[in-house]
CSV table of C-alpha atoms in Angstrom, one decimal:
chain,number,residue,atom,x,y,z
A,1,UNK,CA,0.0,0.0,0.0
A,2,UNK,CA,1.3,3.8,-0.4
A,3,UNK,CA,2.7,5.0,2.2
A,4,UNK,CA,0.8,8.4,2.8
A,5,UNK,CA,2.9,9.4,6.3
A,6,UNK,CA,6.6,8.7,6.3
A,7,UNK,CA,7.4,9.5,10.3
A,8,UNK,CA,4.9,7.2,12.6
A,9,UNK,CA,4.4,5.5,15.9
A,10,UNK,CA,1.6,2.9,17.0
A,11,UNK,CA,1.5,3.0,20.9
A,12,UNK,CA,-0.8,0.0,22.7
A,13,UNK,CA,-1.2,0.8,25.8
A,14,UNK,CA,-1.4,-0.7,29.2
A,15,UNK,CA,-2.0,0.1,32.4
A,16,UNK,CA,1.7,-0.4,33.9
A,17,UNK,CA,3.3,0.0,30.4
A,18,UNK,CA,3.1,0.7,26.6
A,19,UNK,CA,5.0,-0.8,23.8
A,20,UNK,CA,5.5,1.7,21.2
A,21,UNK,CA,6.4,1.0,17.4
A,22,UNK,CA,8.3,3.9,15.7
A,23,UNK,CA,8.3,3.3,11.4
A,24,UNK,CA,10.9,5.3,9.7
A,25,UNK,CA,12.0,5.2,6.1
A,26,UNK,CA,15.2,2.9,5.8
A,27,UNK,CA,18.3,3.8,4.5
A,28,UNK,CA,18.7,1.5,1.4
A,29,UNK,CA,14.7,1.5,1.1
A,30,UNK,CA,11.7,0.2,2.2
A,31,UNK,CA,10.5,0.4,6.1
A,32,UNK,CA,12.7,0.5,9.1
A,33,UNK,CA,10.8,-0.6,12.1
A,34,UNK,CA,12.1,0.4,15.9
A,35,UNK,CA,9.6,-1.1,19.1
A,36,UNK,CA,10.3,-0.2,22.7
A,37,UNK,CA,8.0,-0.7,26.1
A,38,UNK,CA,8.0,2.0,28.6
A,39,UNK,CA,6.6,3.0,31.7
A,40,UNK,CA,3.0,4.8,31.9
A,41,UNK,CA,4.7,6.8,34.7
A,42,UNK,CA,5.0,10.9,33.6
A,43,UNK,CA,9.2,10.5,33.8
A,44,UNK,CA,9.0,7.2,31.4
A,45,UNK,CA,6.2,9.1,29.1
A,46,UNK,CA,8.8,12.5,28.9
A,47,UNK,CA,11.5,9.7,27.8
A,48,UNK,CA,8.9,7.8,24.8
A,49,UNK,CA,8.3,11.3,23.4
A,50,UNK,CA,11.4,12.9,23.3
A,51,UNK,CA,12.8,9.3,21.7
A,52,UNK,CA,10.1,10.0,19.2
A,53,UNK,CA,11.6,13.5,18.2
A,54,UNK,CA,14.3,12.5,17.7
A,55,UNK,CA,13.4,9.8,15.3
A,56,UNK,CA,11.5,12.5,13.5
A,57,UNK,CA,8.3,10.8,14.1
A,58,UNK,CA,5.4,13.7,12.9
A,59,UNK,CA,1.8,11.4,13.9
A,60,UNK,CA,1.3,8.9,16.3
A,61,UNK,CA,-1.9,6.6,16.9
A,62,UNK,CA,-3.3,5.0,20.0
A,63,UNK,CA,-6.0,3.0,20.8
A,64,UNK,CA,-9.1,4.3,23.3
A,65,UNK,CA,-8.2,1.9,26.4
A,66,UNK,CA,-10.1,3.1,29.5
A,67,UNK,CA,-9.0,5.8,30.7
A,68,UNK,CA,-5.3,4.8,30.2
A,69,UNK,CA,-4.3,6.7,26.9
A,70,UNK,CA,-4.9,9.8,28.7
A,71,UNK,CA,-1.4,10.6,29.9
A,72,UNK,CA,0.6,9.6,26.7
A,73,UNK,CA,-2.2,11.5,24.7
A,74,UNK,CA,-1.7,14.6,26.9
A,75,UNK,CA,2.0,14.0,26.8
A,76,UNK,CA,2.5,14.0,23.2
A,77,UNK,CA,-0.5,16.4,21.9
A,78,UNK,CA,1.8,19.2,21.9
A,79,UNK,CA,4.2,18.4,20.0
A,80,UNK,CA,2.8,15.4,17.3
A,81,UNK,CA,-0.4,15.2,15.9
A,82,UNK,CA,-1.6,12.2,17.6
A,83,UNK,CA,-4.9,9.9,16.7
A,84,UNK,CA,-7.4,8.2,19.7
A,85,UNK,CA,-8.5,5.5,17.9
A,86,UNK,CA,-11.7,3.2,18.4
A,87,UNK,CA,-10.6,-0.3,19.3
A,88,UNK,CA,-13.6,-1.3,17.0
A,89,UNK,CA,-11.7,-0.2,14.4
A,90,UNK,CA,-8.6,-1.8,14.4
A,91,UNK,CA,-9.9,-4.9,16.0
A,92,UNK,CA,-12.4,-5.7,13.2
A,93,UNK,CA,-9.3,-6.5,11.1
A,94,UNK,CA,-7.7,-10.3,12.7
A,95,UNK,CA,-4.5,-10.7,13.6
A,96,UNK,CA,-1.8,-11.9,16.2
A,97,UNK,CA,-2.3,-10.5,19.4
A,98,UNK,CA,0.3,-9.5,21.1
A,99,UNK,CA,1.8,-5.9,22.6
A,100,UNK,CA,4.7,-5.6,20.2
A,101,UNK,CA,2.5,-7.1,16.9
A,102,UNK,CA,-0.1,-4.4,18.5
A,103,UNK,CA,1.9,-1.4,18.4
A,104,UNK,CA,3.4,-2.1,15.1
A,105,UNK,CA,0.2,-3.0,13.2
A,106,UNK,CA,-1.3,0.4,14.9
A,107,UNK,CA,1.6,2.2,12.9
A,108,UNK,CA,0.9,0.1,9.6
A,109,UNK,CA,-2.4,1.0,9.6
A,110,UNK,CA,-1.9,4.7,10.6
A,111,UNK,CA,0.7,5.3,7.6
A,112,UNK,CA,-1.1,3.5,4.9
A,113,UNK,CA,-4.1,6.7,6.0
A,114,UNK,CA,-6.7,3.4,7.0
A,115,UNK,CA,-6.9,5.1,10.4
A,116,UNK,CA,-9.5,7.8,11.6
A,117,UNK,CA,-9.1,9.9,14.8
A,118,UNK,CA,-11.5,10.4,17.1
A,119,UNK,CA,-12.4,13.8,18.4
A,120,UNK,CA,-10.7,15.0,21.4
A,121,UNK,CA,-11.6,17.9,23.1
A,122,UNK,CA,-9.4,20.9,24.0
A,123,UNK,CA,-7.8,21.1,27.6
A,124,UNK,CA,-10.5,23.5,28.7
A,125,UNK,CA,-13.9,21.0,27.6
A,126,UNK,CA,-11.6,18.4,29.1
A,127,UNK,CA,-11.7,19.7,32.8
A,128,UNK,CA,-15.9,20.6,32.0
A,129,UNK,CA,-16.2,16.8,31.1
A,130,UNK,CA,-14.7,16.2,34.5
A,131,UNK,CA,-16.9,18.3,36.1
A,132,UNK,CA,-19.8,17.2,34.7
A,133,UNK,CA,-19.4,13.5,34.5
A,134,UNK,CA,-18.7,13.7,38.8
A,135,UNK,CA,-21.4,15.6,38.9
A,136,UNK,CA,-23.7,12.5,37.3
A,137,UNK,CA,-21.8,10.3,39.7
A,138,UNK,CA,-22.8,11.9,42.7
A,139,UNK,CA,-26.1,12.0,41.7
A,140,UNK,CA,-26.3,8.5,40.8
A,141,UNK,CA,-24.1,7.6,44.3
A,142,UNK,CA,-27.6,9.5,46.2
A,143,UNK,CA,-30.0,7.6,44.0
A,144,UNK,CA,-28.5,4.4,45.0
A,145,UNK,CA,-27.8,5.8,48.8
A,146,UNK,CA,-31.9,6.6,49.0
A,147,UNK,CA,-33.2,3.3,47.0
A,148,UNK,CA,-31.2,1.3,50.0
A,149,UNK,CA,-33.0,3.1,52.7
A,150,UNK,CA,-36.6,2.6,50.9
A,151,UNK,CA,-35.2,-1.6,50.9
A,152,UNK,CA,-33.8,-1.0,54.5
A,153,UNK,CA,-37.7,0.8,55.7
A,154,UNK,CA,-39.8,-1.8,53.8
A,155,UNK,CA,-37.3,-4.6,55.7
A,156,UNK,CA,-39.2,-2.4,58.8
A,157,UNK,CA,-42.9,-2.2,57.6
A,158,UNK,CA,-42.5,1.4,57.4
A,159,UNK,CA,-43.9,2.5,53.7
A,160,UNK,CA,-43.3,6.0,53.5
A,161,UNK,CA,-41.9,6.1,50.3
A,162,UNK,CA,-45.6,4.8,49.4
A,163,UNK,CA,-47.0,8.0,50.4
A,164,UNK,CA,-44.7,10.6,50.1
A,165,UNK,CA,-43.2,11.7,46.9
A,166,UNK,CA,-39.7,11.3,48.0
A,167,UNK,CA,-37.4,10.1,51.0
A,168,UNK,CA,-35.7,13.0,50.7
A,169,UNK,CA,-38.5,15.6,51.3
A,170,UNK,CA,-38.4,17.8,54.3
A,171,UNK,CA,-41.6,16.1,56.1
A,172,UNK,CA,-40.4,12.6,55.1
A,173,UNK,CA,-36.6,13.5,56.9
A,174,UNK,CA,-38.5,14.6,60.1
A,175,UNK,CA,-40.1,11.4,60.5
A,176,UNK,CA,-37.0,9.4,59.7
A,177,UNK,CA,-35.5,11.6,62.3
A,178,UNK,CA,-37.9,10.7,65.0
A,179,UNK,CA,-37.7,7.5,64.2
A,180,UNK,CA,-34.3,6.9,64.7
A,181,UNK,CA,-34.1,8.7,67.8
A,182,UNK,CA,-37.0,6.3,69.2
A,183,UNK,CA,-40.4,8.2,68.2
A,184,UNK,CA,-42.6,4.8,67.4
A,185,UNK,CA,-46.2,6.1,67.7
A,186,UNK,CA,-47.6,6.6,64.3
A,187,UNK,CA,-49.8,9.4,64.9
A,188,UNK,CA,-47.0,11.6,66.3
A,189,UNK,CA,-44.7,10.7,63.3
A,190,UNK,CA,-47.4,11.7,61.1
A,191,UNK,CA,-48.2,14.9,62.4
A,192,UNK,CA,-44.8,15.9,61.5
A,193,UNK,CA,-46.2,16.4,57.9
A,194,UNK,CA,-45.7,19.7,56.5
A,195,UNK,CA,-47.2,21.6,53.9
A,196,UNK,CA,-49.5,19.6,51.4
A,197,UNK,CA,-48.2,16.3,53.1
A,198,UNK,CA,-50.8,17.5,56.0
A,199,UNK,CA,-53.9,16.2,53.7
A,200,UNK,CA,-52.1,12.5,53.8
A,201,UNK,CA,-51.5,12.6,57.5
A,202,UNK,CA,-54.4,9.3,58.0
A,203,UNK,CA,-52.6,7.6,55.4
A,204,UNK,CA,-48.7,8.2,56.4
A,205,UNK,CA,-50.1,7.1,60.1
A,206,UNK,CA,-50.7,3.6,58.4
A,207,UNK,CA,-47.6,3.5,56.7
A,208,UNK,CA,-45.4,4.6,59.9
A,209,UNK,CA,-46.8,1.4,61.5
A,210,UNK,CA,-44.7,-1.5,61.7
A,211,UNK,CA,-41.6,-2.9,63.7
A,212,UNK,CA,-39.0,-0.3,63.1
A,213,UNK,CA,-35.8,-0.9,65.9
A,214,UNK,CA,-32.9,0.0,66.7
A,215,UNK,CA,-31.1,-1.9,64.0
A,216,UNK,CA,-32.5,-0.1,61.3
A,217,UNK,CA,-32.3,3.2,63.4
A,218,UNK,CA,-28.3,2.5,63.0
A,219,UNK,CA,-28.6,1.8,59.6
A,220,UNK,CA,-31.0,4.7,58.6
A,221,UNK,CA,-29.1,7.0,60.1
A,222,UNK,CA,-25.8,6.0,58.6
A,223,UNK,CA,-27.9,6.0,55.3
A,224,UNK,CA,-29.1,9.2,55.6
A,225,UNK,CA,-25.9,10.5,56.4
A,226,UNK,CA,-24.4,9.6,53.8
A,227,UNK,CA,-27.4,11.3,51.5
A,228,UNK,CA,-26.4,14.7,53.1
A,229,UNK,CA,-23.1,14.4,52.3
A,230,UNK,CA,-23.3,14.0,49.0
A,231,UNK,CA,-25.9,16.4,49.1
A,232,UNK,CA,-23.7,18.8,50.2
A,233,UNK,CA,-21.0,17.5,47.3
A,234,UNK,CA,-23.5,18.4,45.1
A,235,UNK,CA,-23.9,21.7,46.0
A,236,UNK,CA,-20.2,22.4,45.9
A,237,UNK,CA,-19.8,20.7,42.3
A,238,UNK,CA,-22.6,23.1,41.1
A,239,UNK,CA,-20.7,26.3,42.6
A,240,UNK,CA,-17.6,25.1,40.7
A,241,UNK,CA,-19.4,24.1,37.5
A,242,UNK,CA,-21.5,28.0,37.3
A,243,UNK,CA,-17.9,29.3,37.0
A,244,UNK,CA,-16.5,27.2,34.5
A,245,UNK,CA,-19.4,28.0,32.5
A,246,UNK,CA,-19.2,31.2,32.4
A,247,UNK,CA,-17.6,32.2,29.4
A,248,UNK,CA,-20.0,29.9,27.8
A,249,UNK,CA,-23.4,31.7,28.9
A,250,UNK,CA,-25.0,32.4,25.4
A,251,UNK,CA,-24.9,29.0,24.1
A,252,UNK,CA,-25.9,27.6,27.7
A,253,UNK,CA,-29.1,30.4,27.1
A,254,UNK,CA,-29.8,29.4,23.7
A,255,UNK,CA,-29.6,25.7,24.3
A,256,UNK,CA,-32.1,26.4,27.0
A,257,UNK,CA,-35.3,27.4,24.6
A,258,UNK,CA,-35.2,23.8,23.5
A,259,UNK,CA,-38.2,21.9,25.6
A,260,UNK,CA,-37.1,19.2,28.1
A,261,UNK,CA,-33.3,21.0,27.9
A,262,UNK,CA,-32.0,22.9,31.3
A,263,UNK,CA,-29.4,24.1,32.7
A,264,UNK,CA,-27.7,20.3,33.5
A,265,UNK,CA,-28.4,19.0,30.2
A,266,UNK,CA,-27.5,22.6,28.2
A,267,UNK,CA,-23.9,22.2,30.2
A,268,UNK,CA,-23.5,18.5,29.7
A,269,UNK,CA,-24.2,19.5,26.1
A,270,UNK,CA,-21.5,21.5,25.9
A,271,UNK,CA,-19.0,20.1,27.8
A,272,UNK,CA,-19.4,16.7,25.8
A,273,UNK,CA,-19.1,18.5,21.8
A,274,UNK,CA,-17.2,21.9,23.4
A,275,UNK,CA,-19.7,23.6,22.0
A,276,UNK,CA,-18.2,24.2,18.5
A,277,UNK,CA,-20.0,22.3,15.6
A,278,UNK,CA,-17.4,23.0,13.3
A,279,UNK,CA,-15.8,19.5,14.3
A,280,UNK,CA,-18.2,17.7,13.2
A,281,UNK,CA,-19.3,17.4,9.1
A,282,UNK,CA,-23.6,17.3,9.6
A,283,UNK,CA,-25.6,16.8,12.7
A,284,UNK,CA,-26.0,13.3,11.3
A,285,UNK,CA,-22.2,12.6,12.0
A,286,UNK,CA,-22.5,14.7,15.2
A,287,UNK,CA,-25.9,11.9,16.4
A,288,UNK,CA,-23.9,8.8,15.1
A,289,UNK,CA,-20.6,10.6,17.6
A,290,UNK,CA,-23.2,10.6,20.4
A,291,UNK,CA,-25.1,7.0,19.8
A,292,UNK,CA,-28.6,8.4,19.3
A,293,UNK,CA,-28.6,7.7,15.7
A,294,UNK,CA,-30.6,5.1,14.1
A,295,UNK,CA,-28.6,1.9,13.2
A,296,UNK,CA,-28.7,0.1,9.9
A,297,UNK,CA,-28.2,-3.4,8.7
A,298,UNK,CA,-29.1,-4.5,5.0
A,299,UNK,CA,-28.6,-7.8,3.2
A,300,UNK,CA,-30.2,-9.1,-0.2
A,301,UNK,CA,-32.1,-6.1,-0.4
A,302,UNK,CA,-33.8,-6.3,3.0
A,303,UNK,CA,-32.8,-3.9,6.0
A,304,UNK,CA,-32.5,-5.5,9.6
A,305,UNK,CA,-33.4,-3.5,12.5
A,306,UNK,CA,-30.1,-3.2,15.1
A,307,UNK,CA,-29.2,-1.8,18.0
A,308,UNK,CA,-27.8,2.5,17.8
A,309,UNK,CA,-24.3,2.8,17.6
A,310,UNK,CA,-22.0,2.4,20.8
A,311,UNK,CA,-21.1,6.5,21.4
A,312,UNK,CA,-20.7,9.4,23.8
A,313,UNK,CA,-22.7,7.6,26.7
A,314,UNK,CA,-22.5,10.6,28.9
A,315,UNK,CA,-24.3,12.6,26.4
A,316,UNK,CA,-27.1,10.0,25.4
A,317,UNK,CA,-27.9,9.2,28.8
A,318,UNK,CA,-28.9,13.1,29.3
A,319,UNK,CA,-30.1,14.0,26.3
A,320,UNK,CA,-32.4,10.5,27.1
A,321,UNK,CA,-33.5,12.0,30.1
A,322,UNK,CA,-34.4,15.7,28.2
A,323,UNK,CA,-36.8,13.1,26.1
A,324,UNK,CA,-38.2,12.0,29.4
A,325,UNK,CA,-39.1,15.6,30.6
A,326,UNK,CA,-40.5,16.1,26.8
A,327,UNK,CA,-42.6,13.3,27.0
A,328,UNK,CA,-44.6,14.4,30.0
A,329,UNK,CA,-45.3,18.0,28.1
A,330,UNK,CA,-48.2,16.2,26.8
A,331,UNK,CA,-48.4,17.5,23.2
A,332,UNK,CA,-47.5,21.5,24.4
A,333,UNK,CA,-44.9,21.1,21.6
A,334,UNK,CA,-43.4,19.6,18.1
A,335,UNK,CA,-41.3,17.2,20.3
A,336,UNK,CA,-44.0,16.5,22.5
A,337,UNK,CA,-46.1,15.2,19.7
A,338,UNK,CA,-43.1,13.7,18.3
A,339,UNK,CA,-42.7,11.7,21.8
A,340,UNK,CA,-46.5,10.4,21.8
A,341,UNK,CA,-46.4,9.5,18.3
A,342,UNK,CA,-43.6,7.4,18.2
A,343,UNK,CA,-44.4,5.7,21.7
A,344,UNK,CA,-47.6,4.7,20.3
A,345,UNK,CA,-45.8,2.8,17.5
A,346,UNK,CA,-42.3,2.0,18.7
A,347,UNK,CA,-42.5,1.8,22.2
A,348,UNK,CA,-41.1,4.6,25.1
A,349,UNK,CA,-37.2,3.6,24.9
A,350,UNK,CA,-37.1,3.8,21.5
A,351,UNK,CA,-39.2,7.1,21.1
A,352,UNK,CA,-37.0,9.0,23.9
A,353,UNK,CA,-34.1,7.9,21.6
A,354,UNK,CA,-35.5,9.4,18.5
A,355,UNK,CA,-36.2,12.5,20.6
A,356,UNK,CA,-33.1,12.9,21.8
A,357,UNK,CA,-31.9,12.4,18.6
A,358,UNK,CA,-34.1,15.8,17.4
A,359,UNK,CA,-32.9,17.7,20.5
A,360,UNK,CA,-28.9,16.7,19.3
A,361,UNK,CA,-29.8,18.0,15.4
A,362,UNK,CA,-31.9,21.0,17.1
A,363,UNK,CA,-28.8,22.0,19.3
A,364,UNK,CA,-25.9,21.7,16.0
A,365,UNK,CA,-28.1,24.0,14.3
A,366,UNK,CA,-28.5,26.6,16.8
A,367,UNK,CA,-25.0,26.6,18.1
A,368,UNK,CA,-23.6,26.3,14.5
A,369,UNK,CA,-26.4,29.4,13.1
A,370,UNK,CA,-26.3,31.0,16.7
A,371,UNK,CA,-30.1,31.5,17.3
A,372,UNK,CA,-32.7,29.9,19.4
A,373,UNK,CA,-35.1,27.2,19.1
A,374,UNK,CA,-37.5,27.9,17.0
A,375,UNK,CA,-40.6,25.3,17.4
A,376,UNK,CA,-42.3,23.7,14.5
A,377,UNK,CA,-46.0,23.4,16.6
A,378,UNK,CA,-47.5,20.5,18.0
A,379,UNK,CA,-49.6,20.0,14.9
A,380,UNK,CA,-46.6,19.8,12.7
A,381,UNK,CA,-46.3,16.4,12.0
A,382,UNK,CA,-50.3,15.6,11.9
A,383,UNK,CA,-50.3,18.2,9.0
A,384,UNK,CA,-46.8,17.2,7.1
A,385,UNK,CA,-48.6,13.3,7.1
A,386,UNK,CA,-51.6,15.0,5.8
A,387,UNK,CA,-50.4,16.7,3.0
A,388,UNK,CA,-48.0,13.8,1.8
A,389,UNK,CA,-51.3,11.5,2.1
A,390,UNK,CA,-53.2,13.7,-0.5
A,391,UNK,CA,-49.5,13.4,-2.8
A,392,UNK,CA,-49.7,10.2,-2.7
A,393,UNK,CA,-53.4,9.4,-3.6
A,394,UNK,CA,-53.0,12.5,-6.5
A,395,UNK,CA,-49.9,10.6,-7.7
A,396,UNK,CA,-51.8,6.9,-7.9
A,397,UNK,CA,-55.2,8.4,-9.6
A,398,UNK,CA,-53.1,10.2,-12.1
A,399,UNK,CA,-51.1,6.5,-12.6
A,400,UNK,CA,-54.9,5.6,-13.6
A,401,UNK,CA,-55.6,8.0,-16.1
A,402,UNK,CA,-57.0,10.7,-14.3
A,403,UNK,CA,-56.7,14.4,-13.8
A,404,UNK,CA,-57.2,15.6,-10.6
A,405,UNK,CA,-58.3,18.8,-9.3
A,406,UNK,CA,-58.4,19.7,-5.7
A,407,UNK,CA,-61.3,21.5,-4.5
A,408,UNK,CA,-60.6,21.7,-0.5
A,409,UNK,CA,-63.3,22.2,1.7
A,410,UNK,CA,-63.5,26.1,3.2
């Protein structure tokens, strides 16, 4: 094959180490190939990339690995033009596996040109990532934290969590709180309802009855502690993250006038593409980069209905969950309707895909045109349907010979 980059290196990389293979031109012709292992220690990495200078080498290649490319990536981005990879990629083509036949077929493959980088975002989107993604940690760390203590209280008899709206609500934490400092009358526990929880107080007194001791005192109230202080993480992280976001507060406004997007998902948004379209070709490459595109399969003529892509799962997951809040607008909007429709047919999972899908497009648009949302109507799609129903029974009766006029109703 042609050799379309002269200078390369293939690095497969470990946790504890990474083989590298540098591919040079030879003196009398043809390839010289030179393969070392190093340390992923930040001494080791400076030694790999100043060996590579001085071989001349001008791209290297690596393969996604974890989170383990991270340091060689950051090591040699400033000085090489170096290509994250998708395993997929290289893997889909067999061959002997092996750290030094790894390294060295990532540098056949990246000098031939049958390699395509991934997009990696610039320092600054790096540390929003970082940001962001702990934030959707924590939150799932107090999800799980408060789906224990409903187990731990139903262990008990207690059923709260059958009445109230949450375990976390302020009348719900001052009957835990009596609880596990030895309150066990149900009356007394329930008139510690506040606000609209007052109207449930006969049913919370039959929930709050059952055999709640000191066991699960100890354990509710290590539970609960633990909710608080991630609570309180939470409210740090936000702090942090309305800083770093500052200098992106017109997109972050703008990506707010879509429905079902706020303030989380416009930042997640943005911290996941960097908020510069440019990168990516159409809004159909930029869905297929996040996994909310629809997958395709055809043989003999027939098309096969598969799974989405694997992609950015930090960015489906939310833009899945702006589909959620969507769905329950009730047709208020296009993507409303768009949400009811396609449940009816397809089933919810797959219609909070397809509307996340729209949000994705919607967002490349706006941040690529800079201007808001700009919705279509809930009646959109009914009408589009209509119209290309009339086409296509004009289009058959002319087939038959006829000449249609339309006279519509007034």
């Amino acid at each position: 094959m042609e050799v379309l980059y002269e200078r390369v290196a293939g690095l497969d990389i470990g946790k504890k180490t990474l083989t590298v293979c540098v591919r040079t031109p030879a003196p009398g012709g043809g390839r010289r190939t030179q393969t070392r292992t190093f340390s992923t220690m930040t001494r080791s990495l400076q030694v790999m990339r100043d060996w590579l200078l001085e071989s001349g080498v001008t791209n290297a290649a690596m393969e996604s690995t974890s989170t383990y490319w991270k340091g060689a990536f950051y090591c040699l981005e400033e000085v090489l033009e170096v290509w994250l990879i998708n395993a997929a990629h290289i893997k889909a083509i067999s061959r002997r596996k092996t750290d030094v036949k790894d390294s060295e077929w990532i540098a056949q493959l990246l000098e031939c040109g049958l390699l395509r980088p991934s997009f990696v975002p610039p320092p600054d989107i790096r540390r929003l990532r970082m940001l962001t993604r702990y934030r959707v940690q924590l939150m799932a760390d107090r999800t799980r934290e408060i789906t224990r203590l409903e187990l731990m209280l139903e262990d008990a008899s207690i059923k709260v969590s059958s009445v109230a709206a949450s375990l976390t609500s302020v009348s719900a934490r001052a009957m835990l709180a009596a609880l596990i400092s030895g309150e066990d009358d149900p009356r007394v526990l329930a008139e510690l309802a506040k606000g609209k929880m007052r109207r449930k107080i006969p049913a919370l007194t039959e929930a709050l009855t059952g055999h709640f001791d000191a066991g699960h005192a100890q354990l509710a109230r290590s539970m609960l502690s633990r909710i608080s202080s991630v609570e309180a993480a939470l409210a740090e992280l936000n702090v942090v993250l309305a800083q770093a976001f500052a200098p992106f507060a017109h997109q972050l406004e703008l990506l707010q006038t879509i429905p079902g997007v706020g303030e989380k998902v416009a930042q997640v948004i943005i911290a996941e593409t960097g908020g510069d379209m440019s990168r990516f070709p159409t809004p159909d490459h930029l869905a297929s980069w996040a996994g909310v595109s629809p997958g395709t399969r055809e043989s003999a003529g027939k098309r096969y209905p598969v799974r989405p892509p694997h992609g950015n799962k930090w960015l489906a997951a939310m833009l899945v969950e702006a589909a959620g809040s969507v769905g329950r607008m009730k047709g208020a909007n296009y993507l409303a309707a768009q949400h009811a429709r396609l449940t009816s047919r397809r089933g919810m999972a797959r219609a909070q895909v397809a509307v996340g899908h729209s949000i994705l497009v919607s967002a490349y648009w706006m941040l690529t045109r800079d201007e808001p949302y700009r919705d279509l109507g809930p009646e959109w799609l009914a009408r589009r349907n209509d119209e290309g129903h009339a086409r296509r029974l004009i289009a058959e009766l002319e087939r038959l010979g006829h000449t249609v006029v339309l006279d519509p109703v007034a």
